[in-house]
JSON list of C-alpha atoms and ligand atoms in Angstrom, two decimals:
[
{"chain": "A", "resi": 1, "resn": "MET", "atom": "CA", "xyz": [30.96, -26.85, -1.83]},
{"chain": "A", "resi": 2, "resn": "LYS", "atom": "CA", "xyz": [33.43, -24.15, -2.74]},
{"chain": "A", "resi": 3, "resn": "MET", "atom": "CA", "xyz": [32.45, -20.64, -1.87]},
{"chain": "A", "resi": 4, "resn": "THR", "atom": "CA", "xyz": [32.91, -17.86, -4.36]},
{"chain": "A", "resi": 5, "resn": "SER", "atom": "CA", "xyz": [35.15, -14.97, -3.35]},
{"chain": "A", "resi": 6, "resn": "GLU", "atom": "CA", "xyz": [32.02, -12.84, -3.12]},
{"chain": "A", "resi": 7, "resn": "GLU", "atom": "CA", "xyz": [30.49, -15.20, -0.55]},
{"chain": "A", "resi": 8, "resn": "THR", "atom": "CA", "xyz": [33.73, -15.34, 1.41]},
{"chain": "A", "resi": 9, "resn": "LYS", "atom": "CA", "xyz": [33.84, -11.57, 1.45]},
{"chain": "A", "resi": 10, "resn": "ASN", "atom": "CA", "xyz": [30.25, -11.33, 2.63]},
{"chain": "A", "resi": 11, "resn": "ARG", "atom": "CA", "xyz": [30.83, -13.87, 5.36]},
{"chain": "A", "resi": 12, "resn": "ARG", "atom": "CA", "xyz": [33.93, -12.07, 6.61]},
{"chain": "A", "resi": 13, "resn": "LEU", "atom": "CA", "xyz": [32.00, -8.81, 6.62]},
{"chain": "A", "resi": 14, "resn": "ARG", "atom": "CA", "xyz": [29.16, -10.43, 8.54]},
{"chain": "A", "resi": 15, "resn": "GLU", "atom": "CA", "xyz": [31.55, -11.89, 11.10]},
{"chain": "A", "resi": 16, "resn": "SER", "atom": "CA", "xyz": [33.30, -8.60, 11.69]},
{"chain": "A", "resi": 17, "resn": "GLN", "atom": "CA", "xyz": [29.94, -6.83, 12.05]},
{"chain": "A", "resi": 18, "resn": "LEU", "atom": "CA", "xyz": [28.84, -9.42, 14.59]},
{"chain": "A", "resi": 19, "resn": "LYS", "atom": "CA", "xyz": [32.06, -9.02, 16.52]},
{"chain": "A", "resi": 20, "resn": "ARG", "atom": "CA", "xyz": [31.72, -5.27, 16.56]},
{"chain": "A", "resi": 21, "resn": "ALA", "atom": "CA", "xyz": [28.05, -5.42, 17.63]},
{"chain": "A", "resi": 22, "resn": "LYS", "atom": "CA", "xyz": [28.92, -7.81, 20.45]},
{"chain": "A", "resi": 23, "resn": "ALA", "atom": "CA", "xyz": [31.56, -5.41, 21.71]},
{"chain": "A", "resi": 24, "resn": "LEU", "atom": "CA", "xyz": [28.89, -2.69, 21.80]},
{"chain": "A", "resi": 25, "resn": "ALA", "atom": "CA", "xyz": [26.37, -4.82, 23.70]},
{"chain": "A", "resi": 26, "resn": "SER", "atom": "CA", "xyz": [27.54, -3.66, 27.11]},
{"chain": "A", "resi": 27, "resn": "ILE", "atom": "CA", "xyz": [26.87, 0.01, 26.36]},
{"chain": "A", "resi": 28, "resn": "ASP", "atom": "CA", "xyz": [23.88, 1.47, 28.17]},
{"chain": "A", "resi": 29, "resn": "THR", "atom": "CA", "xyz": [22.22, 3.56, 25.46]},
{"chain": "A", "resi": 30, "resn": "CYS", "atom": "CA", "xyz": [20.11, 5.33, 28.11]},
{"chain": "A", "resi": 31, "resn": "ASP", "atom": "CA", "xyz": [23.01, 6.51, 30.25]},
{"chain": "A", "resi": 32, "resn": "PRO", "atom": "CA", "xyz": [23.23, 10.31, 29.97]},
{"chain": "A", "resi": 33, "resn": "ASP", "atom": "CA", "xyz": [26.94, 10.23, 30.84]},
{"chain": "A", "resi": 34, "resn": "ILE", "atom": "CA", "xyz": [27.93, 8.05, 27.91]},
{"chain": "A", "resi": 35, "resn": "ASP", "atom": "CA", "xyz": [29.03, 9.56, 24.62]},
{"chain": "A", "resi": 36, "resn": "PRO", "atom": "CA", "xyz": [27.54, 7.75, 21.60]},
{"chain": "A", "resi": 37, "resn": "PRO", "atom": "CA", "xyz": [30.27, 5.54, 20.10]},
{"chain": "A", "resi": 38, "resn": "ALA", "atom": "CA", "xyz": [31.34, 5.76, 16.46]},
{"chain": "A", "resi": 39, "resn": "GLY", "atom": "CA", "xyz": [28.58, 4.51, 14.18]},
{"chain": "A", "resi": 40, "resn": "ALA", "atom": "CA", "xyz": [25.84, 5.23, 16.71]},
{"chain": "A", "resi": 41, "resn": "VAL", "atom": "CA", "xyz": [22.59, 6.71, 15.39]},
{"chain": "A", "resi": 42, "resn": "ILE", "atom": "CA", "xyz": [21.10, 9.43, 17.56]},
{"chain": "A", "resi": 43, "resn": "ALA", "atom": "CA", "xyz": [17.55, 8.74, 18.69]},
{"chain": "A", "resi": 44, "resn": "ASP", "atom": "CA", "xyz": [14.75, 11.28, 18.34]},
{"chain": "A", "resi": 45, "resn": "ARG", "atom": "CA", "xyz": [13.05, 10.84, 21.67]},
{"chain": "A", "resi": 46, "resn": "GLY", "atom": "CA", "xyz": [10.01, 12.80, 20.54]},
{"chain": "A", "resi": 47, "resn": "GLU", "atom": "CA", "xyz": [9.39, 9.99, 18.04]},
{"chain": "A", "resi": 48, "resn": "LEU", "atom": "CA", "xyz": [9.56, 7.46, 20.86]},
{"chain": "A", "resi": 49, "resn": "ALA", "atom": "CA", "xyz": [6.83, 9.09, 22.92]},
{"chain": "A", "resi": 50, "resn": "HIS", "atom": "CA", "xyz": [4.33, 6.40, 21.86]},
{"chain": "A", "resi": 51, "resn": "ASN", "atom": "CA", "xyz": [6.12, 4.06, 24.24]},
{"chain": "A", "resi": 52, "resn": "ASN", "atom": "CA", "xyz": [4.44, 3.76, 27.58]},
{"chain": "A", "resi": 53, "resn": "THR", "atom": "CA", "xyz": [7.41, 2.48, 29.40]},
{"chain": "A", "resi": 54, "resn": "TYR", "atom": "CA", "xyz": [8.74, 2.84, 32.91]},
{"chain": "A", "resi": 55, "resn": "GLY", "atom": "CA", "xyz": [12.12, 1.91, 31.58]},
{"chain": "A", "resi": 56, "resn": "CYS", "atom": "CA", "xyz": [14.30, 4.52, 30.00]},
{"chain": "A", "resi": 57, "resn": "LEU", "atom": "CA", "xyz": [14.27, 5.48, 26.35]},
{"chain": "A", "resi": 58, "resn": "PRO", "atom": "CA", "xyz": [17.51, 5.18, 24.39]},
{"chain": "A", "resi": 59, "resn": "ARG", "atom": "CA", "xyz": [19.49, 8.30, 23.51]},
{"chain": "A", "resi": 60, "resn": "PHE", "atom": "CA", "xyz": [21.07, 6.58, 20.56]},
{"chain": "A", "resi": 61, "resn": "TYR", "atom": "CA", "xyz": [21.15, 3.24, 18.76]},
{"chain": "A", "resi": 62, "resn": "VAL", "atom": "CA", "xyz": [24.13, 1.00, 18.12]},
{"chain": "A", "resi": 63, "resn": "ASP", "atom": "CA", "xyz": [24.32, -2.12, 15.96]},
{"chain": "A", "resi": 64, "resn": "LYS", "atom": "CA", "xyz": [22.97, -4.95, 18.03]},
{"chain": "A", "resi": 65, "resn": "VAL", "atom": "CA", "xyz": [23.19, -8.74, 17.90]},
{"chain": "A", "resi": 66, "resn": "VAL", "atom": "CA", "xyz": [19.83, -10.48, 17.76]},
{"chain": "A", "resi": 67, "resn": "VAL", "atom": "CA", "xyz": [19.25, -14.22, 17.80]},
{"chain": "A", "resi": 68, "resn": "CYS", "atom": "CA", "xyz": [16.60, -15.47, 15.40]},
{"chain": "A", "resi": 69, "resn": "ARG", "atom": "CA", "xyz": [13.83, -17.20, 17.29]},
{"chain": "A", "resi": 70, "resn": "GLN", "atom": "CA", "xyz": [13.29, -19.67, 14.46]},
{"chain": "A", "resi": 71, "resn": "CYS", "atom": "CA", "xyz": [16.76, -20.80, 13.43]},
{"chain": "A", "resi": 72, "resn": "SER", "atom": "CA", "xyz": [18.94, -19.34, 16.23]},
{"chain": "A", "resi": 73, "resn": "THR", "atom": "CA", "xyz": [21.16, -17.55, 13.74]},
{"chain": "A", "resi": 74, "resn": "GLU", "atom": "CA", "xyz": [22.92, -14.53, 15.16]},
{"chain": "A", "resi": 75, "resn": "GLU", "atom": "CA", "xyz": [22.40, -11.47, 13.07]},
{"chain": "A", "resi": 76, "resn": "VAL", "atom": "CA", "xyz": [23.34, -7.82, 13.38]},
{"chain": "A", "resi": 77, "resn": "TRP", "atom": "CA", "xyz": [20.39, -5.50, 13.69]},
{"chain": "A", "resi": 78, "resn": "PRO", "atom": "CA", "xyz": [21.85, -2.26, 12.36]},
{"chain": "A", "resi": 79, "resn": "ALA", "atom": "CA", "xyz": [21.37, 0.97, 14.32]},
{"chain": "A", "resi": 80, "resn": "THR", "atom": "CA", "xyz": [19.66, 2.63, 11.35]},
{"chain": "A", "resi": 81, "resn": "ARG", "atom": "CA", "xyz": [17.09, -0.19, 11.15]},
{"chain": "A", "resi": 82, "resn": "GLN", "atom": "CA", "xyz": [16.41, 0.05, 14.87]},
{"chain": "A", "resi": 83, "resn": "LYS", "atom": "CA", "xyz": [15.74, 3.78, 14.53]},
{"chain": "A", "resi": 84, "resn": "TRP", "atom": "CA", "xyz": [13.36, 3.05, 11.67]},
{"chain": "A", "resi": 85, "resn": "TRP", "atom": "CA", "xyz": [11.61, 0.29, 13.58]},
{"chain": "A", "resi": 86, "resn": "TYR", "atom": "CA", "xyz": [11.11, 2.26, 16.80]},
{"chain": "A", "resi": 87, "resn": "GLU", "atom": "CA", "xyz": [10.56, 5.75, 15.41]},
{"chain": "A", "resi": 88, "resn": "VAL", "atom": "CA", "xyz": [8.98, 5.31, 11.98]},
{"chain": "A", "resi": 89, "resn": "ALA", "atom": "CA", "xyz": [7.22, 1.94, 12.25]},
{"chain": "A", "resi": 90, "resn": "LYS", "atom": "CA", "xyz": [6.46, 2.84, 15.89]},
{"chain": "A", "resi": 91, "resn": "GLY", "atom": "CA", "xyz": [7.60, -0.51, 17.18]},
{"chain": "A", "resi": 92, "resn": "ASN", "atom": "CA", "xyz": [7.39, -0.98, 20.90]},
{"chain": "A", "resi": 93, "resn": "ILE", "atom": "CA", "xyz": [10.67, -0.23, 22.63]},
{"chain": "A", "resi": 94, "resn": "ASN", "atom": "CA", "xyz": [10.44, -3.53, 24.48]},
{"chain": "A", "resi": 95, "resn": "THR", "atom": "CA", "xyz": [10.31, -5.60, 21.31]},
{"chain": "A", "resi": 96, "resn": "ASP", "atom": "CA", "xyz": [13.30, -6.64, 19.28]},
{"chain": "A", "resi": 97, "resn": "ALA", "atom": "CA", "xyz": [13.46, -7.88, 15.74]},
{"chain": "A", "resi": 98, "resn": "VAL", "atom": "CA", "xyz": [13.46, -11.59, 16.37]},
{"chain": "A", "resi": 99, "resn": "LEU", "atom": "CA", "xyz": [13.59, -13.14, 12.91]},
{"chain": "A", "resi": 100, "resn": "CYS", "atom": "CA", "xyz": [16.74, -13.18, 10.82]},
{"chain": "A", "resi": 101, "resn": "ARG", "atom": "CA", "xyz": [16.60, -11.95, 7.25]},
{"chain": "A", "resi": 102, "resn": "ALA", "atom": "CA", "xyz": [16.29, -15.45, 5.79]},
{"chain": "A", "resi": 103, "resn": "CYS", "atom": "CA", "xyz": [13.40, -16.37, 8.09]},
{"chain": "A", "resi": 104, "resn": "ARG", "atom": "CA", "xyz": [11.67, -13.06, 7.46]},
{"chain": "A", "resi": 105, "resn": "GLU", "atom": "CA", "xyz": [11.83, -13.75, 3.73]},
{"chain": "A", "resi": 106, "resn": "LYS", "atom": "CA", "xyz": [10.41, -17.23, 4.28]},
{"chain": "A", "resi": 107, "resn": "GLU", "atom": "CA", "xyz": [7.69, -15.86, 6.55]},
{"chain": "A", "resi": 108, "resn": "LYS", "atom": "CA", "xyz": [6.77, -13.26, 3.93]},
{"chain": "A", "resi": 109, "resn": "ALA", "atom": "CA", "xyz": [6.60, -15.91, 1.19]},
{"chain": "A", "resi": 110, "resn": "ARG", "atom": "CA", "xyz": [4.46, -18.11, 3.43]},
{"chain": "A", "resi": 111, "resn": "LYS", "atom": "CA", "xyz": [2.00, -15.26, 4.09]},
{"chain": "A", "resi": 112, "resn": "GLU", "atom": "CA", "xyz": [1.81, -14.38, 0.41]},
{"chain": "A", "resi": 113, "resn": "GLU", "atom": "CA", "xyz": [1.12, -18.00, -0.45]},
{"chain": "A", "resi": 114, "resn": "ALA", "atom": "CA", "xyz": [-1.60, -18.18, 2.20]},
{"chain": "A", "resi": 115, "resn": "ARG", "atom": "CA", "xyz": [-3.20, -15.01, 0.86]},
{"chain": "A", "resi": 116, "resn": "ARG", "atom": "CA", "xyz": [-3.04, -16.33, -2.69]},
{"chain": "A", "resi": 117, "resn": "ILE", "atom": "CA", "xyz": [-4.75, -19.57, -1.67]},
{"chain": "A", "resi": 118, "resn": "HIS", "atom": "CA", "xyz": [-7.36, -17.60, 0.26]},
{"chain": "A", "resi": 119, "resn": "GLN", "atom": "CA", "xyz": [-8.05, -15.35, -2.72]},
{"chain": "A", "resi": 120, "resn": "ASN", "atom": "CA", "xyz": [-8.31, -18.32, -5.06]},
{"chain": "A", "resi": 121, "resn": "GLY", "atom": "CA", "xyz": [-10.78, -19.84, -2.66]},
{"chain": "A", "resi": 122, "resn": "LEU", "atom": "CA", "xyz": [-12.86, -16.67, -2.66]},
{"chain": "A", "resi": 123, "resn": "ALA", "atom": "CA", "xyz": [-12.73, -16.49, -6.46]},
{"chain": "A", "resi": 124, "resn": "LYS", "atom": "CA", "xyz": [-14.00, -20.05, -6.76]},
{"chain": "A", "resi": 125, "resn": "LYS", "atom": "CA", "xyz": [-16.78, -19.39, -4.30]},
{"chain": "A", "resi": 126, "resn": "TYR", "atom": "CA", "xyz": [-17.73, -16.30, -6.28]},
{"chain": "A", "resi": 127, "resn": "ASP", "atom": "CA", "xyz": [-17.82, -18.30, -9.57]},
{"chain": "A", "resi": 128, "resn": "LYS", "atom": "CA", "xyz": [-20.09, -20.84, -7.96]},
{"chain": "A", "resi": 129, "resn": "ASP", "atom": "CA", "xyz": [-22.48, -18.20, -6.65]},
{"chain": "A", "resi": 130, "resn": "GLU", "atom": "CA", "xyz": [-22.72, -16.73, -10.10]},
{"chain": "A", "resi": 131, "resn": "THR", "atom": "CA", "xyz": [-23.83, -19.94, -11.79]},
{"chain": "B", "resi": 1, "resn": "ZN", "atom": "ZN1", "xyz": [16.24, -17.34, 11.19]}
]
């Protein structure tokens, strides 16, 4: 199958993002002596106070490589999304995003389908009770 130039471009972009994120993996984001690298997103530690952790809290976020637990695809988890996850969604600092985008979409569709079936079931039951 021939890829369109758009797909090739996206794939190249993805590969370079992965490479960059891998190079950043060795940075200790808690280390007070380290200057945040280019592209880092500064953490608001007040927003991380919900974490009951003995480990340290990050001072900043950098793009990070995560491996999907369903399909083992490597994906970049952007610094901005990490900030959102930990500080806005109040995710636990010890949890990582573990599903890639494709699997998350599938998971979402699966849940919606399950809910739809459940609601149909309830509607049928309700019809029966009425008659
Ligand atoms: Zn996946």
